[in-house]
Coordinates of C-alpha atoms and ligand atoms in Angstrom, one line a residue:
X653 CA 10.1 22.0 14.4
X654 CA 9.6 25.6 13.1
X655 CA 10.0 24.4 9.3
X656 CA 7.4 21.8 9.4
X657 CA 4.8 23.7 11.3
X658 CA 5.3 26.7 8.7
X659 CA 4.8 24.1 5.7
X660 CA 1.5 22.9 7.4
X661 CA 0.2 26.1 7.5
X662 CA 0.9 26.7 4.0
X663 CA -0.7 24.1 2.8
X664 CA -3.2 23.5 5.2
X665 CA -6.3 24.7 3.5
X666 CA -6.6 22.5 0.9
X667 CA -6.1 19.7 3.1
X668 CA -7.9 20.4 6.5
X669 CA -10.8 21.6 5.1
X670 CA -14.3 22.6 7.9
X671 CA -15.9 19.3 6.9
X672 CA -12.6 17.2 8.8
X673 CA -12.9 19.5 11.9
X674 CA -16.6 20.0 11.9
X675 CA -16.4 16.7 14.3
X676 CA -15.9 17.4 18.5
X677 CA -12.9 15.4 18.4
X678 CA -10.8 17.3 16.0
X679 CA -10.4 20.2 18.7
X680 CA -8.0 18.8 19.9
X681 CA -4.4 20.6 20.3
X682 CA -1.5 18.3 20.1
X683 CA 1.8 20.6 19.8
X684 CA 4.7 17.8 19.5
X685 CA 4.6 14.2 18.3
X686 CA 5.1 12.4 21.6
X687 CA 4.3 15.5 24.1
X688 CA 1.2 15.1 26.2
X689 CA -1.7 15.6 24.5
X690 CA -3.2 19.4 25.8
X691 CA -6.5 19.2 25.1
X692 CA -7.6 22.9 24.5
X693 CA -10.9 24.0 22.9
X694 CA -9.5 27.2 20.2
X695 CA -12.5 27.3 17.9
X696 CA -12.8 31.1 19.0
X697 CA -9.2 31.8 16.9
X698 CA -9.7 29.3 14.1
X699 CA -6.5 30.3 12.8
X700 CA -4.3 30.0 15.3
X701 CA -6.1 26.5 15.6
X702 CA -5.6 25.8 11.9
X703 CA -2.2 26.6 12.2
X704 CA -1.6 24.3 15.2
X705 CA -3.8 21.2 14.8
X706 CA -1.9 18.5 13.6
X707 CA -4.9 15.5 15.2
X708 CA -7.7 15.2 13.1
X709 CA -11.0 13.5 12.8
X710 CA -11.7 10.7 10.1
X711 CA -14.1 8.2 9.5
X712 CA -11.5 5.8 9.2
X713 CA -11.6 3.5 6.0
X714 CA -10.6 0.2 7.8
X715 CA -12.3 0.0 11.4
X716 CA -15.3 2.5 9.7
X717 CA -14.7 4.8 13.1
X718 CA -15.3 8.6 12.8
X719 CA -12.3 8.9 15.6
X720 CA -9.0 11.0 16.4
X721 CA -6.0 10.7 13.5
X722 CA -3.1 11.2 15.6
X723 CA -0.5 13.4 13.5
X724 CA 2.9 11.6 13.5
X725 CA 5.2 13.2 11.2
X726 CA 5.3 14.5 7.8
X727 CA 7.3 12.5 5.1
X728 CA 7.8 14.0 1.2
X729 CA 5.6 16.4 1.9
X730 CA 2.7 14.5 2.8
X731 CA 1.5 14.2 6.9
X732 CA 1.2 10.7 8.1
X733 CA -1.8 10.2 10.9
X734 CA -2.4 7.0 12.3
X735 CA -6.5 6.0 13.2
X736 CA -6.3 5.9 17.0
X737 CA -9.0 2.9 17.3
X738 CA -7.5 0.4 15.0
X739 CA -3.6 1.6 14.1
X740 CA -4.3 2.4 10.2
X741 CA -1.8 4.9 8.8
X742 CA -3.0 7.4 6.1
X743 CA -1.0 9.4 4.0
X744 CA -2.5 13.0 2.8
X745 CA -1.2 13.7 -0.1
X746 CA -2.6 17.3 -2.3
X747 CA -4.0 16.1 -5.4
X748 CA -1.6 12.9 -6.5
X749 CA -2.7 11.4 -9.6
X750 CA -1.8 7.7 -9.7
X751 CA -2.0 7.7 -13.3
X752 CA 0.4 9.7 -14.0
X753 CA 2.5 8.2 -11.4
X754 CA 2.7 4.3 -12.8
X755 CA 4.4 5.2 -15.7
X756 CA 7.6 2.9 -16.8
X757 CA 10.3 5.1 -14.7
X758 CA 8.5 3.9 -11.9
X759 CA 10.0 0.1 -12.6
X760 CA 13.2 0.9 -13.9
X761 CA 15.0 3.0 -11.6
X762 CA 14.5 6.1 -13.1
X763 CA 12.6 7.6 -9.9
X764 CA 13.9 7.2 -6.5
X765 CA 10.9 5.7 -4.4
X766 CA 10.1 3.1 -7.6
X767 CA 11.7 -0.2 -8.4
X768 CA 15.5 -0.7 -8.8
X769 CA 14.8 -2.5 -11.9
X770 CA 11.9 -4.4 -12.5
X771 CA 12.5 -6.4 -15.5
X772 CA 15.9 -7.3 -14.9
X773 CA 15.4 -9.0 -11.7
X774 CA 12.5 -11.6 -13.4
X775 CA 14.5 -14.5 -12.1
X776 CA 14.0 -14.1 -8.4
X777 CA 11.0 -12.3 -9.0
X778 CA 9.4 -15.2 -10.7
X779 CA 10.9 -18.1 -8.0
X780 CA 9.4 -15.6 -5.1
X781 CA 6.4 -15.4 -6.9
X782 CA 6.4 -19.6 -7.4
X783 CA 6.4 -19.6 -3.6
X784 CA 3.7 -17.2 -3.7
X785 CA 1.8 -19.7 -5.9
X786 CA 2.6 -22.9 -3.5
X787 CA 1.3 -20.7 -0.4
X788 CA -2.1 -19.7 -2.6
X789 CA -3.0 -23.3 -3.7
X790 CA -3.0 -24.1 0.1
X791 CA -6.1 -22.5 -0.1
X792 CA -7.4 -23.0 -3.2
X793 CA -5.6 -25.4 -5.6
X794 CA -6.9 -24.4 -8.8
X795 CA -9.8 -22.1 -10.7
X796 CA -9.8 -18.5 -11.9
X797 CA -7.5 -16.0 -10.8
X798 CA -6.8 -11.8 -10.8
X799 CA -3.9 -9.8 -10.3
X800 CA -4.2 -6.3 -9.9
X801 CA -1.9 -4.5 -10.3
X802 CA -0.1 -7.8 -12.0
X803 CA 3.3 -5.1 -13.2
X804 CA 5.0 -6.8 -16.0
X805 CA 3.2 -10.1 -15.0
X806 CA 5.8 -12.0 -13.0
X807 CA 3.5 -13.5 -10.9
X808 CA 0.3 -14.3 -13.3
X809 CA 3.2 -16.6 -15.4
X810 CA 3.9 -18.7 -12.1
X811 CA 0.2 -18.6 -10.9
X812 CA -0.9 -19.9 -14.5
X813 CA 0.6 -23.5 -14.6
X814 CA -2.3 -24.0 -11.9
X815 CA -4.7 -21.0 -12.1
X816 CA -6.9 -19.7 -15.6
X817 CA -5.2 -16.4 -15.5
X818 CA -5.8 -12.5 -15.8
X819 CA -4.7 -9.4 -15.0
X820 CA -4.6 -5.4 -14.1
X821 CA -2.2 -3.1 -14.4
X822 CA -2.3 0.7 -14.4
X823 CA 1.2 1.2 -16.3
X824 CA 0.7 0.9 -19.8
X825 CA 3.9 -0.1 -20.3
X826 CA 3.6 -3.0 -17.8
X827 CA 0.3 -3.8 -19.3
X828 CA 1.9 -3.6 -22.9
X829 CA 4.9 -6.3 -21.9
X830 CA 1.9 -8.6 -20.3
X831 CA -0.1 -9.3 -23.4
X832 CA 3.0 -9.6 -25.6
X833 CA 4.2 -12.4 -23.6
X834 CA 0.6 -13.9 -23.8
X835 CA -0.9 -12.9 -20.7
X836 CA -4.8 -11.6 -20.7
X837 CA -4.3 -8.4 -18.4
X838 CA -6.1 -5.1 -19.0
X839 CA -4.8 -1.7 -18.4
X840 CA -6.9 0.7 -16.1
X841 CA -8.4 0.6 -12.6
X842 CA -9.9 -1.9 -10.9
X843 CA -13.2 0.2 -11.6
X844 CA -16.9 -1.4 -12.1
X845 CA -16.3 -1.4 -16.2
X846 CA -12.9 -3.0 -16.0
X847 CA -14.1 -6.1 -13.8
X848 CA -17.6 -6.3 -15.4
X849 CA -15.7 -7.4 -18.4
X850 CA -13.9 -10.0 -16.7
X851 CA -16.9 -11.6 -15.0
X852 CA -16.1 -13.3 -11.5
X853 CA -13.0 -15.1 -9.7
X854 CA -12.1 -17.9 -7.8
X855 CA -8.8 -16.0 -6.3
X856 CA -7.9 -12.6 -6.1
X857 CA -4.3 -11.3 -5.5
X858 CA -3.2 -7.9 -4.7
X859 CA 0.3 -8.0 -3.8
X860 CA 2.1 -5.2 -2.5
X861 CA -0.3 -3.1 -4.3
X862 CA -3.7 -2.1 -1.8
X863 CA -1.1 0.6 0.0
X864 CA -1.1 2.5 -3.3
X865 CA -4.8 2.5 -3.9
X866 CA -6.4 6.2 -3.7
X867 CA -10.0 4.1 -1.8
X868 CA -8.7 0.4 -0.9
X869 CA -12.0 -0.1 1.2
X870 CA -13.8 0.5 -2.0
X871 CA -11.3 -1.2 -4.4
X872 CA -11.9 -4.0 -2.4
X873 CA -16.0 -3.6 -1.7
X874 CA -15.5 -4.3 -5.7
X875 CA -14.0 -6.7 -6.1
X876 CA -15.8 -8.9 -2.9
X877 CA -18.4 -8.3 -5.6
X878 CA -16.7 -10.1 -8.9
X879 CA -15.5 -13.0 -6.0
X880 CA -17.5 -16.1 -6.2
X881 CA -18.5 -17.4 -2.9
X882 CA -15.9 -19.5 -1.1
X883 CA -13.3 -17.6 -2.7
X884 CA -10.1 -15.8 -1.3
X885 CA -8.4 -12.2 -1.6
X886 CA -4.4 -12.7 -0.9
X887 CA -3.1 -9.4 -0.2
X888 CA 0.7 -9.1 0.7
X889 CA 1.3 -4.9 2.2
X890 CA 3.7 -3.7 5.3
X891 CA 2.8 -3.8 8.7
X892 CA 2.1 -0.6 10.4
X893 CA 2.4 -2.0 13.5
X894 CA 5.4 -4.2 13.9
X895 CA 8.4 -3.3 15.8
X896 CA 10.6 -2.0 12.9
X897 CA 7.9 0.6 11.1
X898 CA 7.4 1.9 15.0
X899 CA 11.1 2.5 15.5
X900 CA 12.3 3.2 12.2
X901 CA 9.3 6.0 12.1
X902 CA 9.4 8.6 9.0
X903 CA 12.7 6.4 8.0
X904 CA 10.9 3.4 7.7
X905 CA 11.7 1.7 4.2
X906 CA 8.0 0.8 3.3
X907 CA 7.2 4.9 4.4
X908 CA 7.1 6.8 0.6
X909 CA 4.4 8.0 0.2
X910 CA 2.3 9.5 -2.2
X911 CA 3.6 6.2 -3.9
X912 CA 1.9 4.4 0.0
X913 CA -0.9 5.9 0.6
X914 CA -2.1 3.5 3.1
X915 CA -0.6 2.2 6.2
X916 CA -2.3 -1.5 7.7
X917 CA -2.0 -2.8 10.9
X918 CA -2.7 -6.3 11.8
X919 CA -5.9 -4.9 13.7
X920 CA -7.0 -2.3 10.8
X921 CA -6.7 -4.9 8.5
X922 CA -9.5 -7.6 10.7
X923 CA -11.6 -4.5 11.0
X924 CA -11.5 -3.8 6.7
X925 CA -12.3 -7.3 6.2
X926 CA -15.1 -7.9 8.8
X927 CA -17.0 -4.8 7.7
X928 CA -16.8 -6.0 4.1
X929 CA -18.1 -9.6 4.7
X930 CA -14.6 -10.9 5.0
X931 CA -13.2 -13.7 6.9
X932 CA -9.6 -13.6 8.1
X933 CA -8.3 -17.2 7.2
X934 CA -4.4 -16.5 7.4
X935 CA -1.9 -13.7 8.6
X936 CA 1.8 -13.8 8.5
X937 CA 5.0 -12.2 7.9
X938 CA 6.9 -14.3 5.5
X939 CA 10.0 -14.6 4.2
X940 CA 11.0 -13.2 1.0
X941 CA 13.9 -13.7 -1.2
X942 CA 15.3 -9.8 -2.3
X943 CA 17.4 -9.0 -5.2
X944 CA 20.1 -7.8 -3.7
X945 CA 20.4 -4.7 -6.1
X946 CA 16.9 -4.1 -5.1
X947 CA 18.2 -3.7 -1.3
X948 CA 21.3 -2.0 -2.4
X949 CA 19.0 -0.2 -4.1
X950 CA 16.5 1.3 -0.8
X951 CA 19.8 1.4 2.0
X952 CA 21.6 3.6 -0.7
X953 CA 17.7 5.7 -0.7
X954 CA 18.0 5.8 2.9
X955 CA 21.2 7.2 3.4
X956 CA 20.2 10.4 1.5
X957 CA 22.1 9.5 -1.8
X958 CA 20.6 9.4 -5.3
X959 CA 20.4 5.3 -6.1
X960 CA 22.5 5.0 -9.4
X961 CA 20.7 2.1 -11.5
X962 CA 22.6 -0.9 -10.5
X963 CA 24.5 -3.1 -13.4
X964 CA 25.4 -5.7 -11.1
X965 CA 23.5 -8.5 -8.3
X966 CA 20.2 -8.7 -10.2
X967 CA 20.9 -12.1 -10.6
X968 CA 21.5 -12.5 -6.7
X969 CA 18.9 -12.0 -4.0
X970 CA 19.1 -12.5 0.0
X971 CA 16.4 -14.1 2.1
X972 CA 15.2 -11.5 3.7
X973 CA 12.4 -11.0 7.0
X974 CA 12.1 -8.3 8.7
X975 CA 8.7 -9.2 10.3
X976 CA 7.1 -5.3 8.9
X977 CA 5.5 -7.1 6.0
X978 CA 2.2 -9.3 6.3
X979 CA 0.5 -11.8 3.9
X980 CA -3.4 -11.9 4.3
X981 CA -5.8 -14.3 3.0
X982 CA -9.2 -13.1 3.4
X983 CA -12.0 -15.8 2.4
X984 CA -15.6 -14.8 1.2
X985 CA -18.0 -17.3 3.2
X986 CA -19.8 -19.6 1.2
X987 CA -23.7 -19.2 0.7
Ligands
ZN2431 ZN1 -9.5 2.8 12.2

């Protein structure tokens, strides 16, 4: 892969700077995904090794392991290493600014890795997200609750026949359409200011939304913090480690970054939660109901076309499971 290699070097400086290889475990020399790793100490001709390494050494976010990031392919631009101790995927991306990346193309089809279209498919958003509600009151039945990263608020209008609602939402747009319809959500980060304001929760949700997080180990340190004790975090992200995301590879549908940043296995995901005081109550890979323009949508992505914004099948979806997606419900203990 001559191409590749000569776009790594190119771009390598900003990325690999001394501090990731200062570690003994980042002299490593892996040529080819897949080829046997030849473990050759080139410190001596740094730039021959620059230009070469693909492996490097973290402190991985999830397991909290300074250990070997095995390079596994690059995807729109971005190389994709996966934590060798606990099966996290990271995406490095060169300066991607999220806020000016959540804008309203994002949900209306207008950008290729976003949403088909959002808005239009409310319906079987919104009876999804009523199942979502069911599967949350299983664990706690009623009380406060915080979406971040709530969109267009889909889910806070199911979750508030039960729950006393609010939300976040980087997209101002999104944000915008919330508090018309009623809804108390607040545009921003989940930063320190943002949930001082709101004071503390009984349930936190963050679904399909702590792979696009630039720090989801701190995002989450947070908001353990605004979480009254007994209460749960619900997360809903792919699975890095199921059979589909390993054979599909770089083509796998859930794999766009800089949009996914973050790539959790069942594993890394124990190992965030443990570190941060978190008990694992539930994992599983449910089934979801799709819009179907939604999956017309990503096959017609995958096939190399440009999607077209769909007119038709918002109104229809498909149940859909294809076992790469898990739902997590992490519990803070009680005092
Ligand atoms: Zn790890």
């Amino acid at each position: 892969m001559p191409e590749e290699r000569t776009q790594h070097s190119e771009h390598s400086k900003g990325r690999t700077g001394p501090e990731d290889l200062r570690g003994s475990v980042a002299t490593f020399d892996r040529v080819e995904e897949g080829a046997t790793a030849i473990a050759t100490l080139s410190t001596k001709n740094h730039e021959v090794f620059e230009s070469r390494v693909r492996d490097r050494s973290h402190v991985c976010l999830a397991c909290g392991q300074a250990s070997v990031h095995r390079f596994l392919y690059r995807k729109n631009g971005c190389d994709i290493l996966r934590c060798e101790q606990c099966g996290l995927g990271r995406a490095e991306t060169m300066g991607f600014d999220p806020e000016s990346y959540y804008t309203s193309d994002y949900f209306s089809g207008e950008r290729p890795d976003g949403y088909a279209d959002y808005i239009g498919t409310e319906n079987i958003l919104r009876r999804e997200f009523a199942g979502t509600v069911e599967f949350i009151r299983k664990f706690r039945a009623s009380g406060r609750l915080l979406d971040v990263g709530c969109a267009y608020g889909f889910f806070l209008q199911e979750a508030k026949r039960f729950f006393d609602v609010s939300g976040i939402e980087l997209a101002e747009d999104a944000a915008e359409h919330c508090r018309r319809s009623g809804l108390n959500v607040f545009t921003g980060q989940a930063d320190e200011t943002l949930l001082g304001r709101l004071g503390t929760t009984d349930v936190i949700v963050l679904l399909d939304a702590i792979e696009h997080l630039p720090s989801p180990r701190d995002t989450i340190a947070l908001l353990v913090n605004h979480l009254d004790p007994g209460g749960i975090i619900v997360i809903t992200t792919g699975d890095f480690g199921s059979l589909y995301s390993r054979v599909a590879g770089a083509h796998w549908r859930l794999m766009t970054p800089p949009q996914h940043l973050w790539f959790f296995s069942q594993a890394s995901m124990q190992a965030m939660a443990t570190s941060l005081g978190l008990e694992v109550e539930h994992l599983d890979h449910p089934w979801k109901v799709v819009p179907l323009s939604l999956i017309s949508f990503q096959l017609t992505r995958m096939s190399g076309l440009r999607p077209k914004r769909i007119a038709i099948s918002n109104r229809l979806g498909l149940p859909v499971n294809l076992f790469d997606a898990m739902r997590v419900v992490l519990r803070k203990p009680s005092r």
